[in-house]
Tab-separated table of C-alpha atoms in Angstrom:
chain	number	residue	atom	x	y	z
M	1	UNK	CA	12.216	89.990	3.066
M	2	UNK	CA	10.605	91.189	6.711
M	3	UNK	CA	11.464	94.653	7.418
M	4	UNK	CA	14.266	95.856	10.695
M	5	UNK	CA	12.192	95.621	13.880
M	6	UNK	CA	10.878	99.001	15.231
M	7	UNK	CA	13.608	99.990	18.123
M	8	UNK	CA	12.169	99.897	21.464
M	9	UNK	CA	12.381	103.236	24.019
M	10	UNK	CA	15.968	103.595	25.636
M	11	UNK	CA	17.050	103.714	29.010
M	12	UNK	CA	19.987	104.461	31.224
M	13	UNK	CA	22.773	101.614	31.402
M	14	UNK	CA	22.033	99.949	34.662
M	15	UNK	CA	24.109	97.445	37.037
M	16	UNK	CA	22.782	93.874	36.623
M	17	UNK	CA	20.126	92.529	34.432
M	18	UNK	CA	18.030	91.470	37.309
M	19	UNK	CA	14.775	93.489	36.547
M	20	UNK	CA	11.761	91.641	35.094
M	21	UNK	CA	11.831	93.977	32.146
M	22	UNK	CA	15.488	93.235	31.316
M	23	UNK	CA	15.565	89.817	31.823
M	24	UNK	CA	12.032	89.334	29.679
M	25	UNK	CA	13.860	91.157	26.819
M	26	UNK	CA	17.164	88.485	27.455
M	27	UNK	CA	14.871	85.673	26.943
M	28	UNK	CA	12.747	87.145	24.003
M	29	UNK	CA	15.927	87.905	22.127
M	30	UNK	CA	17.522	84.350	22.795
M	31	UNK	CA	14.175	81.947	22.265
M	32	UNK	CA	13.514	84.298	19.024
M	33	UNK	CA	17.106	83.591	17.912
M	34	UNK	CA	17.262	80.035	18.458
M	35	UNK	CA	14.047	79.473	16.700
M	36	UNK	CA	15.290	81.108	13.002
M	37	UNK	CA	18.403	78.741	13.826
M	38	UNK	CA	16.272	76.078	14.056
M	39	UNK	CA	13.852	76.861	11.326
M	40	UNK	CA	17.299	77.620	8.992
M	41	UNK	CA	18.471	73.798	10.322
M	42	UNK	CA	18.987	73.153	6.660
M	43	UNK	CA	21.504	75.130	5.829
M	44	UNK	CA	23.078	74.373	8.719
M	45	UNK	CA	24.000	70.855	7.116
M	46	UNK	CA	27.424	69.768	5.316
M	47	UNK	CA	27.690	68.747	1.635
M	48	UNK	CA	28.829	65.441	0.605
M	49	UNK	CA	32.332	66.956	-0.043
M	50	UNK	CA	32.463	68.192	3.244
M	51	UNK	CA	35.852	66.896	4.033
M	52	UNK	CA	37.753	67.476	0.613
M	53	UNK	CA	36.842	70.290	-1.689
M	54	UNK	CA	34.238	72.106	0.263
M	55	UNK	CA	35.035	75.229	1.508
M	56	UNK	CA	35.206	75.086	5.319
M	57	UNK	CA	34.633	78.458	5.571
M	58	UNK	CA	31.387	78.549	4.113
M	59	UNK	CA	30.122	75.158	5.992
M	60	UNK	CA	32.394	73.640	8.661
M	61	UNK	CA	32.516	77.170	10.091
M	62	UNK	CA	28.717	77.509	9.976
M	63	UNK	CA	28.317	74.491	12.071
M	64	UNK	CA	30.871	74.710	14.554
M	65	UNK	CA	29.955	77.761	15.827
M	66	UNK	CA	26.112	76.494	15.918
M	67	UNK	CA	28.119	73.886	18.234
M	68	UNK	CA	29.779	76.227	20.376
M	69	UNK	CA	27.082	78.329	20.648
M	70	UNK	CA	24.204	76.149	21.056
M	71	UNK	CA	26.305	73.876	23.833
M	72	UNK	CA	27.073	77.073	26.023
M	73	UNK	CA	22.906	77.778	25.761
M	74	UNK	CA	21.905	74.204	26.461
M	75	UNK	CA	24.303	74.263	29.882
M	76	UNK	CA	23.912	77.858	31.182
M	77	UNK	CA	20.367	79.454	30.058
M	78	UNK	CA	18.055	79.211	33.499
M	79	UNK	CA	15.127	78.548	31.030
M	80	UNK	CA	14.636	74.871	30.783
M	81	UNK	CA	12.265	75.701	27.229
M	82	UNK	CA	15.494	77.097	25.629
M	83	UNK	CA	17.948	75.003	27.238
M	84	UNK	CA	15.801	72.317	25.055
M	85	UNK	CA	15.877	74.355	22.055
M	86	UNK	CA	19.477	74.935	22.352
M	87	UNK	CA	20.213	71.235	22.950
M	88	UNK	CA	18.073	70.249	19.433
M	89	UNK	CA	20.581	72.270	17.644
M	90	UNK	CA	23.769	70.954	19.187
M	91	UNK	CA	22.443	67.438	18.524
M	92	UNK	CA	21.847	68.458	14.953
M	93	UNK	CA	25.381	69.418	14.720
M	94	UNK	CA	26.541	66.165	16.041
M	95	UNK	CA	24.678	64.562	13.675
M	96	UNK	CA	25.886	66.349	11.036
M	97	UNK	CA	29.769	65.191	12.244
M	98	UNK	CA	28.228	61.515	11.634
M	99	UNK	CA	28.505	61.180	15.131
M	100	UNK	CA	32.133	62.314	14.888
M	101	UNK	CA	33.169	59.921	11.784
M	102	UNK	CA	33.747	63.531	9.742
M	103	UNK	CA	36.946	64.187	12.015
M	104	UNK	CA	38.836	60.977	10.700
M	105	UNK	CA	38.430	62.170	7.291
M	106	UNK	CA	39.547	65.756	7.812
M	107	UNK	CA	42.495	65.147	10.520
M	108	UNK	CA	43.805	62.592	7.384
M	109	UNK	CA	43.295	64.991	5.119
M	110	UNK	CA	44.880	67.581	7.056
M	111	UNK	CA	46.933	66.200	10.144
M	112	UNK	CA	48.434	69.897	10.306
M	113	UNK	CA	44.791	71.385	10.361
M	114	UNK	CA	43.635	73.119	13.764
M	115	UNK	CA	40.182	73.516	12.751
M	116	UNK	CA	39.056	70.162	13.083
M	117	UNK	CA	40.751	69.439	16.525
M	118	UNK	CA	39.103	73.145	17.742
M	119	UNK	CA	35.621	71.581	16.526
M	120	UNK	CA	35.767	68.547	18.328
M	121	UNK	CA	36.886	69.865	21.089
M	122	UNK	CA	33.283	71.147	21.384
M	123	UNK	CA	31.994	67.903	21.236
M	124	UNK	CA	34.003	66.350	23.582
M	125	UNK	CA	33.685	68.740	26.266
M	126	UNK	CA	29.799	68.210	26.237
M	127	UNK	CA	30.635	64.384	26.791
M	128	UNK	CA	30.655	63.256	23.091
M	129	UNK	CA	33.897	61.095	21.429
M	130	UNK	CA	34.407	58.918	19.196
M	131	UNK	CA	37.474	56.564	19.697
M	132	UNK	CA	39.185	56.606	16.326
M	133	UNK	CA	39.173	60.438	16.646
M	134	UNK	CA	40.655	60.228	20.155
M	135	UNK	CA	43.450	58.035	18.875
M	136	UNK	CA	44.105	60.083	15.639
M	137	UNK	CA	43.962	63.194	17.864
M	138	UNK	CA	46.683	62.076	20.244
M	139	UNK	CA	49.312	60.813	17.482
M	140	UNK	CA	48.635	64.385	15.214
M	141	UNK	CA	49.001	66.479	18.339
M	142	UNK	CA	52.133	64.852	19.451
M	143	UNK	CA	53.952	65.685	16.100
M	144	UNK	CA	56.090	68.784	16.303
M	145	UNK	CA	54.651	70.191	13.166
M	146	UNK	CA	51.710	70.608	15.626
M	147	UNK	CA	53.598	72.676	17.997
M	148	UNK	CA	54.864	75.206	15.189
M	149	UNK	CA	53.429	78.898	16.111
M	150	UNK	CA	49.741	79.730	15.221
M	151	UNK	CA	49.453	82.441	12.832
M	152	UNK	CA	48.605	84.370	15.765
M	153	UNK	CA	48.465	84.105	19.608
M	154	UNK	CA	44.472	84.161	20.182
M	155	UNK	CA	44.218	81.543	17.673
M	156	UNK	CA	46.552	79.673	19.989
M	157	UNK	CA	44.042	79.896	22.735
M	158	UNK	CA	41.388	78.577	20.952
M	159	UNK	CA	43.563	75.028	20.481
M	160	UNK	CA	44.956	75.115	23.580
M	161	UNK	CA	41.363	75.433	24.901
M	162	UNK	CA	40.579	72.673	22.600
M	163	UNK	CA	43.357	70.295	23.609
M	164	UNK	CA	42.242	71.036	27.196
M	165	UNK	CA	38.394	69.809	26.101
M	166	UNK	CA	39.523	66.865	24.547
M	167	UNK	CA	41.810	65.589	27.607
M	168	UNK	CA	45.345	66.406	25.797
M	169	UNK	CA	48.360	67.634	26.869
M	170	UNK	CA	48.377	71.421	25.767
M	171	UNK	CA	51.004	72.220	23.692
M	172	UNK	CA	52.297	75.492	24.841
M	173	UNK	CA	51.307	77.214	28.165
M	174	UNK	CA	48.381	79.503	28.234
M	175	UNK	CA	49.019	82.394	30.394
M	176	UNK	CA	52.273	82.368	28.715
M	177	UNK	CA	50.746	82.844	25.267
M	178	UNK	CA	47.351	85.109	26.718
M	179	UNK	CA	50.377	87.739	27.806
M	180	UNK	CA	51.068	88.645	23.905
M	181	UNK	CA	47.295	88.759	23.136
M	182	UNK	CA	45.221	91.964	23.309
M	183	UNK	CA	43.984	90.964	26.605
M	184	UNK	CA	46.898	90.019	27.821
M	185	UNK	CA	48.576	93.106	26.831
M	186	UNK	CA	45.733	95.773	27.519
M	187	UNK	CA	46.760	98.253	24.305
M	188	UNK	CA	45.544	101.612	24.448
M	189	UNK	CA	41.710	101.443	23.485
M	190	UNK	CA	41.526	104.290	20.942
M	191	UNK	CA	44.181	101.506	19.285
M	192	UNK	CA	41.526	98.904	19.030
M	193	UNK	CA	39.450	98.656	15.372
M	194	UNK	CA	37.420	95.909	14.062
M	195	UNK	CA	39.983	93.310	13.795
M	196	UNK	CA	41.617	93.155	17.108
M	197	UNK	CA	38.281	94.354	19.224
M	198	UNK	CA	37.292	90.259	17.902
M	199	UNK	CA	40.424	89.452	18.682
M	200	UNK	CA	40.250	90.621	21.914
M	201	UNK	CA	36.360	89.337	22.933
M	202	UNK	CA	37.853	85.710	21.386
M	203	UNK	CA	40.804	86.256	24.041
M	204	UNK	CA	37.976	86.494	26.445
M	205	UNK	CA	35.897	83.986	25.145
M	206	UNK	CA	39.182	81.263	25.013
M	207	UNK	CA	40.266	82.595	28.952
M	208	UNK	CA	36.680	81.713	30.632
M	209	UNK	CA	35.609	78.783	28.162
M	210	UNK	CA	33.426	80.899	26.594
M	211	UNK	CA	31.998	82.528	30.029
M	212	UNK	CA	31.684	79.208	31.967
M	213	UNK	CA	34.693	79.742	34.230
M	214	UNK	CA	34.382	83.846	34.399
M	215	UNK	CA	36.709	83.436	37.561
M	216	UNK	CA	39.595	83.422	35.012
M	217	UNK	CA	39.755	86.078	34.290
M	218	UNK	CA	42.615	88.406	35.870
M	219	UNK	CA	41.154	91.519	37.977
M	220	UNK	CA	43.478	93.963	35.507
M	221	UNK	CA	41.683	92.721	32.261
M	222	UNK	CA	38.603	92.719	33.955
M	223	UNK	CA	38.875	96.706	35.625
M	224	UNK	CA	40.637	97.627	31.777
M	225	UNK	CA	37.291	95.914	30.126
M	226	UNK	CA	35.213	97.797	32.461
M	227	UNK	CA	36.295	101.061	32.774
M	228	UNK	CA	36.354	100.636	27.784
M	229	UNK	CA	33.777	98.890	27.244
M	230	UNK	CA	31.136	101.033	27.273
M	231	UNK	CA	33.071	103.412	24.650
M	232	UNK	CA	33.645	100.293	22.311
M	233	UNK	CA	29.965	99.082	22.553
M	234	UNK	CA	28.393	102.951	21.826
M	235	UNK	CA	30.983	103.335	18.888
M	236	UNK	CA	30.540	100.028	17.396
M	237	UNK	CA	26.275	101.046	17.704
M	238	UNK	CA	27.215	104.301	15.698
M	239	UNK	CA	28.834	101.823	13.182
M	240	UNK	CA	26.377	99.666	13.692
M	241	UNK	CA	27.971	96.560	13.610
M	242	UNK	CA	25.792	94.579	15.271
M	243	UNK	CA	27.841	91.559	15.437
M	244	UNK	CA	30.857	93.021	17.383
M	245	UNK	CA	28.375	94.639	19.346
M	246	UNK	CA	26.688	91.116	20.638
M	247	UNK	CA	30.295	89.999	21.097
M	248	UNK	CA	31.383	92.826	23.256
M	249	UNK	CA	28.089	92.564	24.837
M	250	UNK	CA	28.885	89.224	25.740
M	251	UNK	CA	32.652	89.733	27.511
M	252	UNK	CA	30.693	92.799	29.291
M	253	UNK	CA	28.490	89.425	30.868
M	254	UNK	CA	31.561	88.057	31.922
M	255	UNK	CA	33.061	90.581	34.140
M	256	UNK	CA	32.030	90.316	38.213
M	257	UNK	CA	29.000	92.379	38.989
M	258	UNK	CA	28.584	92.246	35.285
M	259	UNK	CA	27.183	95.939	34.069
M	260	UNK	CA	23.590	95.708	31.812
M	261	UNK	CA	23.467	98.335	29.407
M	262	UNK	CA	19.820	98.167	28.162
M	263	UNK	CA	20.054	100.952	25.759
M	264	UNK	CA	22.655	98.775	23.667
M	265	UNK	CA	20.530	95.238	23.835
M	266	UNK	CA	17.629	97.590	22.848
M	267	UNK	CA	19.250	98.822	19.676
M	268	UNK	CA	20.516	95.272	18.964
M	269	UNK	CA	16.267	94.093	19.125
M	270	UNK	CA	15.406	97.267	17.298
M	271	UNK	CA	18.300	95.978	13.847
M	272	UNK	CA	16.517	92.843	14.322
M	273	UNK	CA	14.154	91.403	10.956
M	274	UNK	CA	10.752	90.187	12.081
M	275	UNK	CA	11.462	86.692	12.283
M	276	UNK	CA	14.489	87.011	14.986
M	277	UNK	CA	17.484	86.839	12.961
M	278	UNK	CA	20.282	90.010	13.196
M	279	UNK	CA	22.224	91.301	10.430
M	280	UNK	CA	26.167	91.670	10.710
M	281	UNK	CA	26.012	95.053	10.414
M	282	UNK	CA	23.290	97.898	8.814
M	283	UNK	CA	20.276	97.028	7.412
M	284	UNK	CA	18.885	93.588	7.119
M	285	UNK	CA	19.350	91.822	3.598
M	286	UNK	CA	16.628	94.332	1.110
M	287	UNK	CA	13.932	91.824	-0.440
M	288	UNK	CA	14.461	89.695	-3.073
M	289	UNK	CA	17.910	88.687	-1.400
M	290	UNK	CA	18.617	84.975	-1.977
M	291	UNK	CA	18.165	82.554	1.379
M	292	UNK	CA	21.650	81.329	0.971
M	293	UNK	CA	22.756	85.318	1.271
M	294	UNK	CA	20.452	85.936	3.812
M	295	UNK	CA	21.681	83.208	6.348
M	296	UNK	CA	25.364	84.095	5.491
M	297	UNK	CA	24.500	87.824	6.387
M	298	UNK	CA	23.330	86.595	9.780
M	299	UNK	CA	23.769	83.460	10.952
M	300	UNK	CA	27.175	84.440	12.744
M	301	UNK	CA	25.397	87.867	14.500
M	302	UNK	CA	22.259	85.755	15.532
M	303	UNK	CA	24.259	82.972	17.165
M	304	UNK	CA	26.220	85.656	19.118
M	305	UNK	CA	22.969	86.954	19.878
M	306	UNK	CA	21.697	84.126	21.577
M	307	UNK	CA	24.505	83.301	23.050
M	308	UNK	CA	25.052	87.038	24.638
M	309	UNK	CA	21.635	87.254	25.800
M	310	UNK	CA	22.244	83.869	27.849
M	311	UNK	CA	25.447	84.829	29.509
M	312	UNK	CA	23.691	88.305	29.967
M	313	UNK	CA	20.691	86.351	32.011
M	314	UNK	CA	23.520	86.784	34.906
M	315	UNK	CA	26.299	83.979	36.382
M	316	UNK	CA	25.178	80.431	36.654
M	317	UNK	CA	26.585	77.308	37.976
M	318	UNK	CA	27.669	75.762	34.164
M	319	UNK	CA	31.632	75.908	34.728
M	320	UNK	CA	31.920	71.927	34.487
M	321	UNK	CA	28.310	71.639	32.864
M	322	UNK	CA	28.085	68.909	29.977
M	323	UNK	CA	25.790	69.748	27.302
M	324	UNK	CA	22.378	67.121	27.661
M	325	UNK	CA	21.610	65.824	24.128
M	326	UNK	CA	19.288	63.000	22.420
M	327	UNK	CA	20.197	59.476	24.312
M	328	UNK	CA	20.559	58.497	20.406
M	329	UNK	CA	24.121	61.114	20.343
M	330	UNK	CA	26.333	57.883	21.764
M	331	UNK	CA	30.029	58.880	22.430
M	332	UNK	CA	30.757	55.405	20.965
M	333	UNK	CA	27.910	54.317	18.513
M	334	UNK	CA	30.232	54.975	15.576
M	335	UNK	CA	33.952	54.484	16.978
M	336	UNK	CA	35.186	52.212	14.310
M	337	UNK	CA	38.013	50.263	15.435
M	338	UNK	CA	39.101	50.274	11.360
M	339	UNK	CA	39.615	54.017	11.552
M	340	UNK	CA	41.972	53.856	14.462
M	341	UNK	CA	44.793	56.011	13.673
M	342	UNK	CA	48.381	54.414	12.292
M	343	UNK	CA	52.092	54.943	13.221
């Protein structure tokens, strides 16, 4: 197992990550990233049983947030090289849906199920459907077991942001559910621990479409994230947990005249293993740790990293960007007209 990357020399947090220097390290920390994605492509990939007894924790999970991830990257990073590298992987996890056949199966098997609405909700937003799944979509969604609360509000977001992607009526109204979330509420920070700080970057991360549409979000939540962040990110680095750190890293991108606090994306290189990937939190994996432990302990924390470093690069035009994949990824290749959903 490669050894935690030597931490480079700290500076002060400036405004902006618009020096050479800054932007260099942005782009190192992304390209690395995306390249032990792509080199851990494998594991990446769903099991026969994806859609009955596997557990979608430990591989529908995995590959929707590649998805998410990887389609934010392809649309927004400046760097046509890894906007390339960033579009492989999201056609890899098409591919892996069977072109969006694997939705069918689990919207069946689970017509109550968010999860697989949330995850092709990625797709579609990036321009990719399959017409059985449409049709199945609409008649689940339209049930009013669908419309029975989440088991909490930002989880909410996150399907109301998905029935948004798809082209569905949402089933609740979103500021109305955002104003009993953590953002929506603004708690007292000293409050916040580990479990609502990712509740509240994921309140972020539904609001703005994860940082495409940064305009949404409300000048109190954005002055309240301003004026804690900082405190959050530099006790989360004395924790180091390096994955809530590239998550708060990444809401800090999506605030106007977003702040750049190189000290903190130096200490998230430095917890870095030699080939690119970053732990959750402490040390990297000690050697001799199995492959299938070592991408568990990091694929999550090097996704975010990638996908922090490209919102970080500064605002770009990707609000109403579609991800560009292989001309092979057609919406329609495998609509089968069999699978269309029944009454």
């Amino acid at each position: 197992m490669t050894t935690a990357r030597q931490a480079a020399p700290q500076r002060r947090p400036t405004a902006g990550a618009g020096g050479d220097a800054d932007a260099e390290l942005l782009d190192t920390l992304v390209r690395e990233a995306l390249g032990w994605a792509e080199r851990n492509r494998e594991r990446f990939r769903l099991p026969p049983d994806a859609s009955t007894t596997a557990d979608p924790n430990l591989t529908l999970k995995p590959l929707g947030e590649l998805a998410e991830l990887s389609a934010l990257i392809a649309a927004c990073h400046p760097l046509p090289a890894l906007r390339a590298q960033a579009e492989r992987l999201f056609s890899h996890a098409w591919e892996e849906t069977r072109e969006g056949d694997l939705f069918t199966e689990l919207i069946r098997g689970e017509p109550q199920a968010a999860y697989p609405v949330e995850l092709y909700g990625v797709f579609a937003r990036a321009g990719l459907r399959n017409t059985a799944v449409d049709a199945l979509v609409r008649t689940t969604t339209a049930l009013r077991g669908w419309r029975v609360a989440r088991e909490d509000h930002t989880r909410t977001l996150s399907v109301l942001n998905a029935e948004t992607r798809i082209g569905l009526p949402p089933h609740a109204d979103f500021d109305a559910v955002l104003a009993h979330t953590g953002l929506g509420r603004l708690p007292e920070p000293w409050l916040l621990e580990c479990r609502t700080a990712y509740g509240l970057t994921h309140d972020v991360f539904h609001l703005t479409d994860w940082g495409r549409d940064r305009t949404r979000l409300p000048p109190a939540s954005a002055e309240y994230l301003r004026l804690w962040l900082p405190a959050w990110v530099d006790s989360w680095l004395d924790e180091r947990v390096w994955d809530l750190v590239g998550e708060l890293l990444a809401v800090t991108a999506c605030l106007p005249d977003a702040p750049f606090d190189p000290v903190a994306w130096q200490r998230l290189a430095g917890a870095r293993t030699a080939d690119g990937a970053l732990p959750e939190q402490g040390d990297p994996p000690p050697p001799g740790t199995g492959a299938t432990d070592v991408f568990f302990a990091c694929y999550h924390s090097t996704l975010v990293l990638a996908f922090a470093g490209t919102l970080a690069r500064g605002a770009h035009p990707c609000a109403n960007a579609a991800t560009n994949v292989s001309a092979s990824a057609n919406p329609t290749a495998n609509a089968n007209p069999e699978s269309e959903a029944t009454g």
